[in-house]
Short mmCIF file of C-alpha atoms and ligand atoms in Angstrom, two decimals:
data_model
loop_
_atom_site.label_atom_id
_atom_site.label_comp_id
_atom_site.label_asym_id
_atom_site.label_seq_id
_atom_site.Cartn_x
_atom_site.Cartn_y
_atom_site.Cartn_z
CA UNK A 1 99.89 188.05 51.84
CA UNK A 2 97.51 185.75 53.71
CA UNK A 3 94.10 185.09 52.14
CA UNK A 4 90.98 186.81 53.51
CA UNK A 5 87.21 186.48 53.07
CA UNK A 6 85.10 189.56 52.42
CA UNK A 7 81.41 189.79 53.27
CA UNK A 8 79.09 192.70 52.82
CA UNK A 9 76.41 193.20 55.47
CA UNK A 10 73.90 196.03 55.22
CA UNK A 11 76.18 197.77 52.75
CA UNK A 12 79.26 197.52 54.96
CA UNK A 13 82.22 195.32 53.93
CA UNK A 14 83.97 193.11 56.47
CA UNK A 15 87.22 191.26 55.86
CA UNK A 16 87.80 188.05 57.81
CA UNK A 17 91.03 186.04 58.03
CA UNK A 18 91.30 182.67 56.29
CA UNK A 19 93.34 179.98 58.02
CA UNK A 20 94.86 176.93 56.33
CA UNK A 21 95.70 173.62 58.02
CA UNK A 22 98.79 171.48 57.43
CA UNK A 23 96.84 169.34 54.95
CA UNK A 24 95.51 172.32 53.01
CA UNK A 25 92.06 172.55 54.65
CA UNK A 26 90.79 176.12 54.73
CA UNK A 27 88.49 177.96 57.12
CA UNK A 28 87.15 181.45 57.53
CA UNK A 29 88.02 182.57 61.05
CA UNK A 30 84.79 184.13 62.38
CA UNK A 31 86.05 184.60 65.96
CA UNK A 32 85.51 188.38 65.68
CA UNK A 33 82.49 188.41 63.37
CA UNK A 34 79.95 189.28 66.09
CA UNK A 35 82.16 191.96 67.58
CA UNK A 36 82.69 193.54 64.16
CA UNK A 37 79.21 193.20 62.63
CA UNK A 38 76.75 192.08 65.32
CA UNK A 39 76.06 189.04 63.13
CA UNK A 40 76.60 185.39 64.11
CA UNK A 41 76.56 182.37 61.78
CA UNK A 42 73.97 179.57 61.92
CA UNK A 43 74.86 175.93 61.18
CA UNK A 44 72.62 173.28 62.89
CA UNK A 45 74.66 170.11 63.51
CA UNK A 46 77.84 172.07 62.74
CA UNK A 47 77.98 170.51 59.25
CA UNK A 48 80.10 173.40 57.96
CA UNK A 49 81.63 174.65 61.20
CA UNK A 50 85.07 173.88 62.61
CA UNK A 51 85.07 173.87 66.43
CA UNK A 52 88.83 173.80 66.88
CA UNK A 53 92.23 173.14 65.36
CA UNK A 54 93.77 169.77 66.17
CA UNK A 55 97.00 167.83 65.59
CA UNK A 56 95.61 164.40 66.46
CA UNK A 57 93.64 163.03 63.47
CA UNK A 58 93.26 164.00 59.83
CA UNK A 59 90.32 162.87 57.70
CA UNK A 60 89.80 163.42 53.99
CA UNK A 61 86.16 162.51 53.39
CA UNK A 62 86.38 162.82 49.61
CA UNK A 63 89.41 160.52 49.31
CA UNK A 64 88.56 158.23 52.24
CA UNK A 65 91.77 159.02 54.11
CA UNK A 66 92.27 158.61 57.88
CA UNK A 67 95.58 159.35 59.67
CA UNK A 68 96.52 159.59 63.33
CA UNK A 69 99.46 161.92 64.06
CA UNK A 70 100.40 161.54 60.36
CA UNK A 71 100.35 157.72 60.24
CA UNK A 72 97.78 156.04 57.96
CA UNK A 73 95.07 153.93 59.57
CA UNK A 74 96.08 151.11 57.20
CA UNK A 75 99.64 151.06 58.57
CA UNK A 76 98.56 151.38 62.19
CA UNK A 77 95.93 148.63 61.90
CA UNK A 78 98.40 146.33 60.12
CA UNK A 79 101.54 146.86 62.22
CA UNK A 80 100.55 148.10 65.70
CA UNK A 81 98.94 146.89 68.88
CA UNK A 82 96.05 148.91 70.27
CA UNK A 83 98.08 150.10 73.27
CA UNK A 84 100.80 151.32 70.85
CA UNK A 85 98.22 153.45 69.01
CA UNK A 86 96.88 154.61 72.38
CA UNK A 87 100.39 155.86 73.22
CA UNK A 88 100.63 157.56 69.81
CA UNK A 89 97.34 159.41 70.26
CA UNK A 90 98.21 160.57 73.78
CA UNK A 91 101.88 161.45 73.27
CA UNK A 92 102.02 162.31 69.55
CA UNK A 93 104.77 159.79 68.69
CA UNK A 94 104.94 156.02 68.28
CA UNK A 95 106.60 154.59 71.41
CA UNK A 96 109.97 152.88 71.54
CA UNK A 97 109.89 149.35 72.93
CA UNK A 98 111.00 150.70 76.32
CA UNK A 99 108.43 153.52 76.35
CA UNK A 100 105.68 151.04 75.49
CA UNK A 101 106.78 148.61 78.21
CA UNK A 102 106.82 151.42 80.81
CA UNK A 103 103.41 152.66 79.63
CA UNK A 104 101.80 149.21 79.88
CA UNK A 105 103.46 148.62 83.25
CA UNK A 106 102.03 151.87 84.68
CA UNK A 107 98.57 150.90 83.40
CA UNK A 108 98.74 147.53 85.19
CA UNK A 109 99.02 149.39 88.53
CA UNK A 110 95.40 150.53 88.17
CA UNK A 111 93.49 147.65 86.54
CA UNK A 112 91.46 146.66 89.62
CA UNK A 113 88.11 148.31 90.37
CA UNK A 114 87.37 149.52 93.90
CA UNK A 115 85.19 147.03 95.81
CA UNK A 116 82.77 149.89 96.62
CA UNK A 117 82.30 150.54 92.91
CA UNK A 118 81.77 146.83 92.40
CA UNK A 119 79.04 147.01 95.05
CA UNK A 120 77.28 149.77 93.08
CA UNK A 121 77.67 147.71 89.91
CA UNK A 122 75.98 144.71 91.53
CA UNK A 123 72.84 146.86 92.05
CA UNK A 124 72.40 147.50 88.28
CA UNK A 125 69.43 145.53 86.93
CA UNK A 126 70.50 142.38 85.06
CA UNK A 127 69.82 142.97 81.37
CA UNK A 128 70.09 146.77 81.69
CA UNK A 129 71.80 148.29 78.65
CA UNK A 130 75.59 147.86 78.77
CA UNK A 131 76.17 151.47 77.65
CA UNK A 132 74.12 152.81 80.57
CA UNK A 133 76.11 150.61 82.93
CA UNK A 134 79.40 151.75 81.37
CA UNK A 135 78.69 155.50 81.51
CA UNK A 136 77.46 155.16 85.12
CA UNK A 137 80.58 153.25 86.20
CA UNK A 138 82.97 155.68 84.50
CA UNK A 139 81.20 158.69 86.00
CA UNK A 140 81.24 156.99 89.42
CA UNK A 141 85.05 156.74 89.27
CA UNK A 142 85.08 160.45 90.12
CA UNK A 143 83.40 159.57 93.45
CA UNK A 144 86.20 157.19 94.37
CA UNK A 145 88.98 159.57 93.26
CA UNK A 146 87.75 162.94 94.55
CA UNK A 147 91.14 164.60 94.02
CA UNK A 148 90.49 164.18 90.26
CA UNK A 149 87.68 166.75 90.58
CA UNK A 150 90.07 169.65 91.00
CA UNK A 151 90.47 171.09 87.47
CA UNK A 152 93.64 172.90 88.47
CA UNK A 153 95.63 169.86 89.57
CA UNK A 154 98.82 169.52 87.58
CA UNK A 155 99.85 167.21 84.75
CA UNK A 156 100.89 164.43 87.13
CA UNK A 157 97.38 164.22 88.63
CA UNK A 158 95.78 164.30 85.18
CA UNK A 159 98.14 161.58 83.96
CA UNK A 160 97.16 159.42 86.93
CA UNK A 161 93.49 159.85 85.98
CA UNK A 162 94.35 158.98 82.36
CA UNK A 163 96.11 155.80 83.48
CA UNK A 164 93.22 154.88 85.79
CA UNK A 165 90.73 155.28 82.92
CA UNK A 166 92.81 153.27 80.45
CA UNK A 167 93.37 150.57 83.07
CA UNK A 168 89.85 150.29 84.46
CA UNK A 169 87.85 150.57 81.22
CA UNK A 170 88.66 146.99 80.06
CA UNK A 171 87.99 145.64 83.57
CA UNK A 172 84.61 147.41 83.72
CA UNK A 173 83.70 146.31 80.15
CA UNK A 174 84.49 142.71 81.11
CA UNK A 175 82.45 143.03 84.33
CA UNK A 176 79.46 144.21 82.27
CA UNK A 177 79.82 141.21 79.95
CA UNK A 178 80.02 138.76 82.89
CA UNK A 179 76.98 140.33 84.55
CA UNK A 180 74.98 139.65 81.39
CA UNK A 181 75.79 135.93 81.72
CA UNK A 182 75.41 135.82 85.50
CA UNK A 183 79.01 134.61 85.70
CA UNK A 184 81.55 135.57 88.37
CA UNK A 185 83.95 138.38 87.52
CA UNK A 186 87.42 137.35 86.26
CA UNK A 187 89.95 139.74 87.72
CA UNK A 188 92.77 141.37 85.68
CA UNK A 189 95.91 139.33 85.12
CA UNK A 190 98.66 141.90 84.90
CA UNK A 191 101.08 139.47 83.31
CA UNK A 192 99.00 139.67 80.12
CA UNK A 193 99.16 142.45 77.51
CA UNK A 194 96.33 145.00 77.40
CA UNK A 195 94.02 143.30 74.88
CA UNK A 196 94.77 139.73 75.95
CA UNK A 197 93.99 140.76 79.53
CA UNK A 198 90.67 142.22 78.38
CA UNK A 199 89.76 139.04 76.47
CA UNK A 200 90.85 136.89 79.41
CA UNK A 201 88.58 138.85 81.79
CA UNK A 202 85.77 138.57 79.25
CA UNK A 203 85.91 135.01 77.96
CA UNK A 204 88.03 133.40 80.69
CA UNK A 205 86.37 131.58 83.57
CA UNK A 206 87.17 131.60 87.27
CA UNK A 207 86.99 127.79 86.97
CA UNK A 208 89.49 127.71 84.07
CA UNK A 209 92.72 129.46 85.13
CA UNK A 210 94.55 128.03 82.10
CA UNK A 211 92.28 129.75 79.56
CA UNK A 212 94.27 131.51 76.79
CA UNK A 213 92.49 133.64 74.16
CA UNK A 214 92.90 132.47 70.54
CA UNK A 215 95.70 134.53 68.90
CA UNK A 216 93.36 135.11 65.93
CA UNK A 217 90.87 136.77 68.27
CA UNK A 218 93.60 138.78 70.02
CA UNK A 219 94.87 140.13 66.66
CA UNK A 220 91.33 140.86 65.42
CA UNK A 221 90.45 142.66 68.67
CA UNK A 222 93.60 144.81 68.50
CA UNK A 223 92.73 145.76 64.92
CA UNK A 224 89.09 146.56 65.75
CA UNK A 225 90.04 148.73 68.72
CA UNK A 226 92.66 150.58 66.62
CA UNK A 227 90.05 151.26 63.93
CA UNK A 228 87.82 152.92 66.54
CA UNK A 229 90.54 154.79 68.42
CA UNK A 230 89.86 158.34 67.25
CA UNK A 231 87.95 160.16 64.55
CA UNK A 232 88.55 163.89 65.06
CA UNK A 233 85.49 165.99 66.00
CA UNK A 234 82.75 163.31 65.85
CA UNK A 235 79.67 163.71 68.03
CA UNK A 236 81.09 161.95 71.10
CA UNK A 237 84.57 163.52 70.91
CA UNK A 238 82.94 166.96 70.60
CA UNK A 239 80.82 166.10 73.64
CA UNK A 240 83.94 165.21 75.63
CA UNK A 241 85.52 168.51 74.62
CA UNK A 242 82.38 170.53 75.45
CA UNK A 243 81.98 168.97 78.91
CA UNK A 244 85.72 169.27 79.58
CA UNK A 245 85.69 172.93 78.50
CA UNK A 246 83.69 173.78 81.65
CA UNK A 247 86.68 172.37 83.63
CA UNK A 248 84.61 169.35 84.60
CA UNK A 249 86.78 166.36 85.47
CA UNK A 250 87.97 163.80 82.92
CA UNK A 251 85.79 160.96 84.27
CA UNK A 252 82.59 163.00 83.78
CA UNK A 253 83.75 164.18 80.35
CA UNK A 254 84.40 160.60 79.20
CA UNK A 255 81.08 159.43 80.68
CA UNK A 256 79.34 162.15 78.63
CA UNK A 257 81.17 160.91 75.53
CA UNK A 258 79.95 157.36 76.21
CA UNK A 259 76.39 158.63 76.39
CA UNK A 260 76.75 160.51 73.09
CA UNK A 261 78.24 157.42 71.43
CA UNK A 262 75.25 155.35 72.61
CA UNK A 263 72.96 157.05 70.08
CA UNK A 264 71.88 154.91 67.07
CA UNK A 265 73.07 157.58 64.62
CA UNK A 266 76.58 157.40 66.11
CA UNK A 267 78.25 154.44 67.81
CA UNK A 268 74.95 152.74 68.52
CA UNK A 269 74.75 152.08 64.77
CA UNK A 270 76.86 148.91 65.08
CA UNK A 271 74.10 147.37 67.21
CA UNK A 272 71.43 148.69 64.82
CA UNK A 273 73.27 147.19 61.79
CA UNK A 274 73.15 143.66 63.21
CA UNK A 275 69.50 144.08 64.22
CA UNK A 276 68.76 145.36 60.69
CA UNK A 277 70.59 142.42 59.06
CA UNK A 278 68.77 139.98 61.33
CA UNK A 279 65.46 141.65 60.36
CA UNK A 280 66.29 141.25 56.65
CA UNK A 281 67.26 137.61 57.21
CA UNK A 282 64.04 136.88 59.16
CA UNK A 283 62.08 138.64 56.42
CA UNK A 284 63.49 136.26 53.76
CA UNK A 285 66.68 138.10 52.77
CA UNK A 286 65.18 140.43 50.13
CA UNK A 287 67.71 143.26 50.35
CA UNK A 288 66.03 145.26 47.56
CA UNK A 289 62.88 145.59 49.68
CA UNK A 290 64.91 147.20 52.47
CA UNK A 291 66.93 149.36 50.08
CA UNK A 292 63.60 150.74 48.82
CA UNK A 293 62.42 151.33 52.40
CA UNK A 294 65.64 153.28 53.08
CA UNK A 295 64.98 155.44 50.01
CA UNK A 296 61.34 156.10 50.90
CA UNK A 297 61.09 159.51 52.59
CA UNK A 298 57.84 158.43 54.22
CA UNK A 299 59.54 155.44 55.81
CA UNK A 300 61.71 156.17 58.89
CA UNK A 301 63.88 153.13 58.04
CA UNK A 302 67.51 154.00 57.28
CA UNK A 303 70.25 151.70 56.05
CA UNK A 304 72.20 151.54 59.31
CA UNK A 305 75.96 151.44 58.82
CA UNK A 306 75.64 153.49 55.64
CA UNK A 307 76.43 157.17 55.16
CA UNK A 308 78.74 159.47 57.03
CA UNK A 309 78.96 163.16 57.85
CA UNK A 310 82.53 163.38 56.54
CA UNK A 311 83.26 160.37 54.31
CA UNK A 312 81.74 160.90 50.87
CA UNK A 313 83.74 157.93 49.68
CA UNK A 314 84.49 154.58 51.32
CA UNK A 315 85.19 154.79 55.07
CA UNK A 316 88.73 153.33 55.05
CA UNK A 317 87.96 151.55 58.32
CA UNK A 318 85.02 149.73 56.70
CA UNK A 319 87.34 148.33 54.02
CA UNK A 320 89.77 147.00 56.65
CA UNK A 321 86.99 145.56 58.82
CA UNK A 322 85.27 143.91 55.83
CA UNK A 323 88.53 142.10 55.00
CA UNK A 324 89.05 141.18 58.66
CA UNK A 325 85.49 139.83 58.87
CA UNK A 326 86.19 137.35 56.09
CA UNK A 327 89.49 136.29 57.72
CA UNK A 328 88.17 135.96 61.28
CA UNK A 329 85.00 134.07 60.36
CA UNK A 330 86.99 131.70 58.15
CA UNK A 331 89.67 131.07 60.80
CA UNK A 332 87.03 130.56 63.49
CA UNK A 333 85.00 128.35 61.15
CA UNK A 334 81.96 130.59 61.61
CA UNK A 335 79.48 130.71 58.75
CA UNK A 336 77.24 133.69 59.55
CA UNK A 337 74.47 134.18 56.97
CA UNK A 338 74.16 137.86 57.85
CA UNK A 339 77.67 138.42 56.42
CA UNK A 340 76.38 137.35 53.02
CA UNK A 341 73.31 139.56 53.46
CA UNK A 342 75.60 142.49 54.36
CA UNK A 343 77.69 141.95 51.22
CA UNK A 344 74.56 141.71 49.05
CA UNK A 345 73.10 144.85 50.67
CA UNK A 346 76.36 146.71 50.03
CA UNK A 347 76.51 145.59 46.41
CA UNK A 348 72.90 146.62 45.64
CA UNK A 349 73.18 149.95 47.51
CA UNK A 350 76.47 150.93 45.86
CA UNK A 351 74.81 150.50 42.45
CA UNK A 352 71.67 152.44 43.34
CA UNK A 353 71.45 156.10 42.20
CA UNK A 354 69.90 157.17 45.55
CA UNK A 355 73.03 156.08 47.43
CA UNK A 356 75.43 157.07 44.65
CA UNK A 357 73.98 160.59 44.35
CA UNK A 358 74.14 161.10 48.13
CA UNK A 359 77.59 159.49 48.35
CA UNK A 360 76.38 157.00 50.93
CA UNK A 361 78.96 154.26 51.51
CA UNK A 362 79.38 151.64 54.25
CA UNK A 363 80.91 153.17 57.39
CA UNK A 364 82.91 151.68 60.25
CA UNK A 365 79.77 150.25 61.85
CA UNK A 366 78.58 148.26 58.84
CA UNK A 367 80.84 145.22 59.26
CA UNK A 368 82.20 145.54 62.81
CA UNK A 369 79.16 143.91 64.41
CA UNK A 370 79.61 140.78 62.30
CA UNK A 371 83.06 140.23 63.77
CA UNK A 372 81.94 141.10 67.30
CA UNK A 373 79.17 138.50 67.02
CA UNK A 374 81.62 135.90 65.67
CA UNK A 375 83.82 136.65 68.71
CA UNK A 376 80.85 135.86 70.95
CA UNK A 377 79.60 139.30 72.00
CA UNK A 378 75.85 140.02 72.31
CA UNK A 379 74.51 142.68 69.94
CA UNK A 380 73.76 145.32 72.57
CA UNK A 381 77.38 145.03 73.78
CA UNK A 382 78.89 146.15 70.44
CA UNK A 383 78.85 149.86 71.30
CA UNK A 384 80.72 149.12 74.55
CA UNK A 385 83.52 147.76 72.34
CA UNK A 386 83.37 150.94 70.25
CA UNK A 387 83.76 152.96 73.49
CA UNK A 388 86.68 150.77 74.62
CA UNK A 389 88.43 151.57 71.34
CA UNK A 390 87.50 155.27 71.35
CA UNK A 391 88.69 155.95 74.90
CA UNK A 392 92.25 157.02 73.95
CA UNK A 393 90.85 159.30 71.25
CA UNK A 394 88.47 160.98 73.67
CA UNK A 395 91.25 161.43 76.23
CA UNK A 396 93.67 162.89 73.65
CA UNK A 397 91.00 165.32 72.42
CA UNK A 398 90.26 166.37 76.02
CA UNK A 399 93.98 166.85 76.76
CA UNK A 400 94.47 168.92 73.61
CA UNK A 401 91.48 171.14 74.50
CA UNK A 402 92.99 171.74 77.95
CA UNK A 403 96.53 172.33 76.68
CA UNK A 404 95.26 174.81 74.11
CA UNK A 405 93.43 176.58 76.97
CA UNK A 406 90.23 176.64 74.90
CA UNK A 407 87.37 178.77 76.31
CA UNK A 408 84.20 177.18 77.69
CA UNK A 409 82.05 175.99 74.78
CA UNK A 410 78.97 178.20 74.61
CA UNK A 411 77.38 178.52 71.12
CA UNK A 412 75.00 181.38 70.30
CA UNK A 413 71.50 181.06 68.76
CA UNK A 414 68.90 182.93 66.72
CA UNK A 415 65.73 183.42 68.81
CA UNK A 416 62.51 182.71 66.89
CA UNK A 417 60.04 182.70 69.77
CA UNK A 418 57.35 185.07 71.11
CA UNK A 419 57.85 188.86 71.09
CA UNK A 420 57.65 190.67 74.51
CA UNK A 421 54.19 190.31 76.05
CA UNK A 422 52.39 191.40 79.29
CA UNK A 423 52.19 188.88 82.16
CA UNK A 424 48.82 187.03 82.51
CA UNK A 425 47.67 186.30 86.08
CA UNK A 426 46.53 182.70 86.74
CA UNK A 427 42.80 183.57 86.97
CA UNK A 428 42.86 185.27 83.54
CA UNK A 429 44.51 182.41 81.67
CA UNK A 430 42.35 180.42 79.25
C1 LIG B 1 79.75 156.88 63.27
O1 LIG B 1 81.35 161.51 62.79
C2 LIG B 1 82.04 160.44 62.89
O2 LIG B 1 83.22 160.40 62.61
C3 LIG B 1 81.28 159.22 63.41
C4 LIG B 1 82.03 157.90 63.39
C5 LIG B 1 83.18 157.90 64.37
O3 LIG B 1 84.14 157.13 64.16
O4 LIG B 1 83.11 158.60 65.40
O5 LIG B 1 82.54 157.65 62.09
C6 LIG B 1 81.12 156.75 63.80
O6 LIG B 1 78.92 157.45 63.93
C7 LIG B 1 79.44 156.36 61.89
C8 LIG B 1 77.96 156.64 61.45
C9 LIG B 1 77.05 155.56 62.06
N1 LIG B 1 75.64 155.90 61.82
C10 LIG B 1 74.90 155.20 60.95
O7 LIG B 1 75.34 154.29 60.25
C11 LIG B 1 73.42 155.59 60.92
C12 LIG B 1 72.94 155.66 59.48
N2 LIG B 1 73.59 156.83 58.84
C13 LIG B 1 72.88 158.06 58.89
O8 LIG B 1 71.87 158.26 59.78
C14 LIG B 1 73.66 159.28 58.39
O9 LIG B 1 74.31 158.91 57.24
C15 LIG B 1 74.61 159.92 59.35
C16 LIG B 1 73.97 160.27 60.64
C17 LIG B 1 75.79 159.03 59.60
C18 LIG B 1 75.14 161.21 58.69
O10 LIG B 1 74.07 162.04 58.55
P1 LIG B 1 74.22 163.54 57.93
O11 LIG B 1 75.62 163.84 57.58
O12 LIG B 1 73.50 164.48 58.85
O13 LIG B 1 73.49 163.41 56.56
P2 LIG B 1 71.93 163.56 56.35
O14 LIG B 1 71.19 162.84 57.45
O15 LIG B 1 71.63 165.00 56.13
O16 LIG B 1 71.72 162.72 55.00
C19 LIG B 1 71.93 163.33 53.73
C20 LIG B 1 70.96 162.58 52.80
C21 LIG B 1 69.51 162.65 53.30
O17 LIG B 1 68.67 162.49 52.17
P3 LIG B 1 68.08 163.86 51.44
O18 LIG B 1 67.37 164.64 52.54
O19 LIG B 1 69.27 164.56 50.86
O20 LIG B 1 67.12 163.31 50.39
O21 LIG B 1 71.29 161.18 52.78
C22 LIG B 1 70.21 160.43 53.32
C23 LIG B 1 69.36 161.39 54.12
O22 LIG B 1 68.01 160.94 54.18
N3 LIG B 1 70.80 159.40 54.17
C24 LIG B 1 70.37 158.14 54.22
C25 LIG B 1 71.26 157.50 55.10
N4 LIG B 1 72.18 158.37 55.54
C26 LIG B 1 71.89 159.55 54.95
N5 LIG B 1 69.33 157.50 53.63
C27 LIG B 1 69.18 156.18 53.94
N6 LIG B 1 70.01 155.48 54.77
C28 LIG B 1 71.05 156.11 55.37
N7 LIG B 1 71.86 155.44 56.18
#
């Protein structure tokens, strides 16, 4: 006998089905609540509301567990390349060597960016925010591939769009980095693997054809991109699903996701963390002063990189990145004082009742920026790297929403505005 939930409204009892996921999560299915009772539920920010069922990623916020298609993030980060995890997210299984080779080969067919798109890119103001450039470029891809606009084109057409996005995202991210420096674009080298190609386009020079990225950086970059690859129904993935649910094309759905990720409370936090650590360093390094600011309800300051909607324990990604930060900085011989400030900040916060009571722990953004900076990226570019990692997650969420034939996303509301009132002609208004 499957479990049910009973609610009593205005003296009438309603029984609603309870569903249980494969990891034991439970939900009250309210799909018919309004039809049965006329009532809706209210949950600003969807803190208690499941938008969908999904087979892609499982999180346990209490235990700090993250798995993609059943594989732990620790195993994937330790043993896989980013393109391998990309394949896993999109196809549901880890690829064989042959499947991976074919997948990477298909991607290399689409790594170049149309010269017309490059012309548009050249018009962006130098110094404009990289996330605004990225979302504009990804949205503009739909202009150059108009057949992608048809929502009813078959799987083959969708797969071509998926390959184009996976292939062009690194090229566009590298173009944005070069623009910042005023350097000429380095074109894709399709003999290189996915991440090495990205690093070559980023840090290579037209004048130095023999440039080869440091293997330490290649490994660190693969790990960082894997750690950002998907995170179930986060703000940006939900945005991609909502936009895609109107049968808008994949380019525009991903561009919307990039814009949602840009926000400082979401992916933009990795930029905010570094700016916060720099502020603490410039202010003399007194972490307790900033911990107290974060606790002060009258002070808008928040400890960026701390807290999470789901994780009420350590974000497992933060643990992996913290360890990688030590390794990468040591191997690159970088001594970044903000790393020590970050560790001190973490130690003081994790022993403070305010953070303990609210279960606020470091999240994925707390340490990632320190590695990005050690790799040579400017602070306002960090969220572009988050987007590069999250792309396969967004695409797999969008594909799942389409395959499950989910209805257009259209939440309800409770109106709290003016009651009906008579119209007031212009000459009688005060
Ligand atoms: C990402 O969802 C995902 O999966 C996202 C992500 C992904 O991979 O996609 O994991 C990536 O976005 C990580 C989060 C990056 N953002 C930040 O680091 C920004 C700082 N963190 C917060 O703003 C906050 O913790 C959120 C936005 C992450 C979560 O906010 P919630 O769940 O809405 O919680 P809340 O704002 O209601 O906070 C609960 C309490 C409040 O205090 P009280 O009203 O109970 O007294 O905790 C306090 C908050 O004031 N609080 C903080 C805090 N975060 C929460 N106080 C100080 N500093 C903080 N960072």
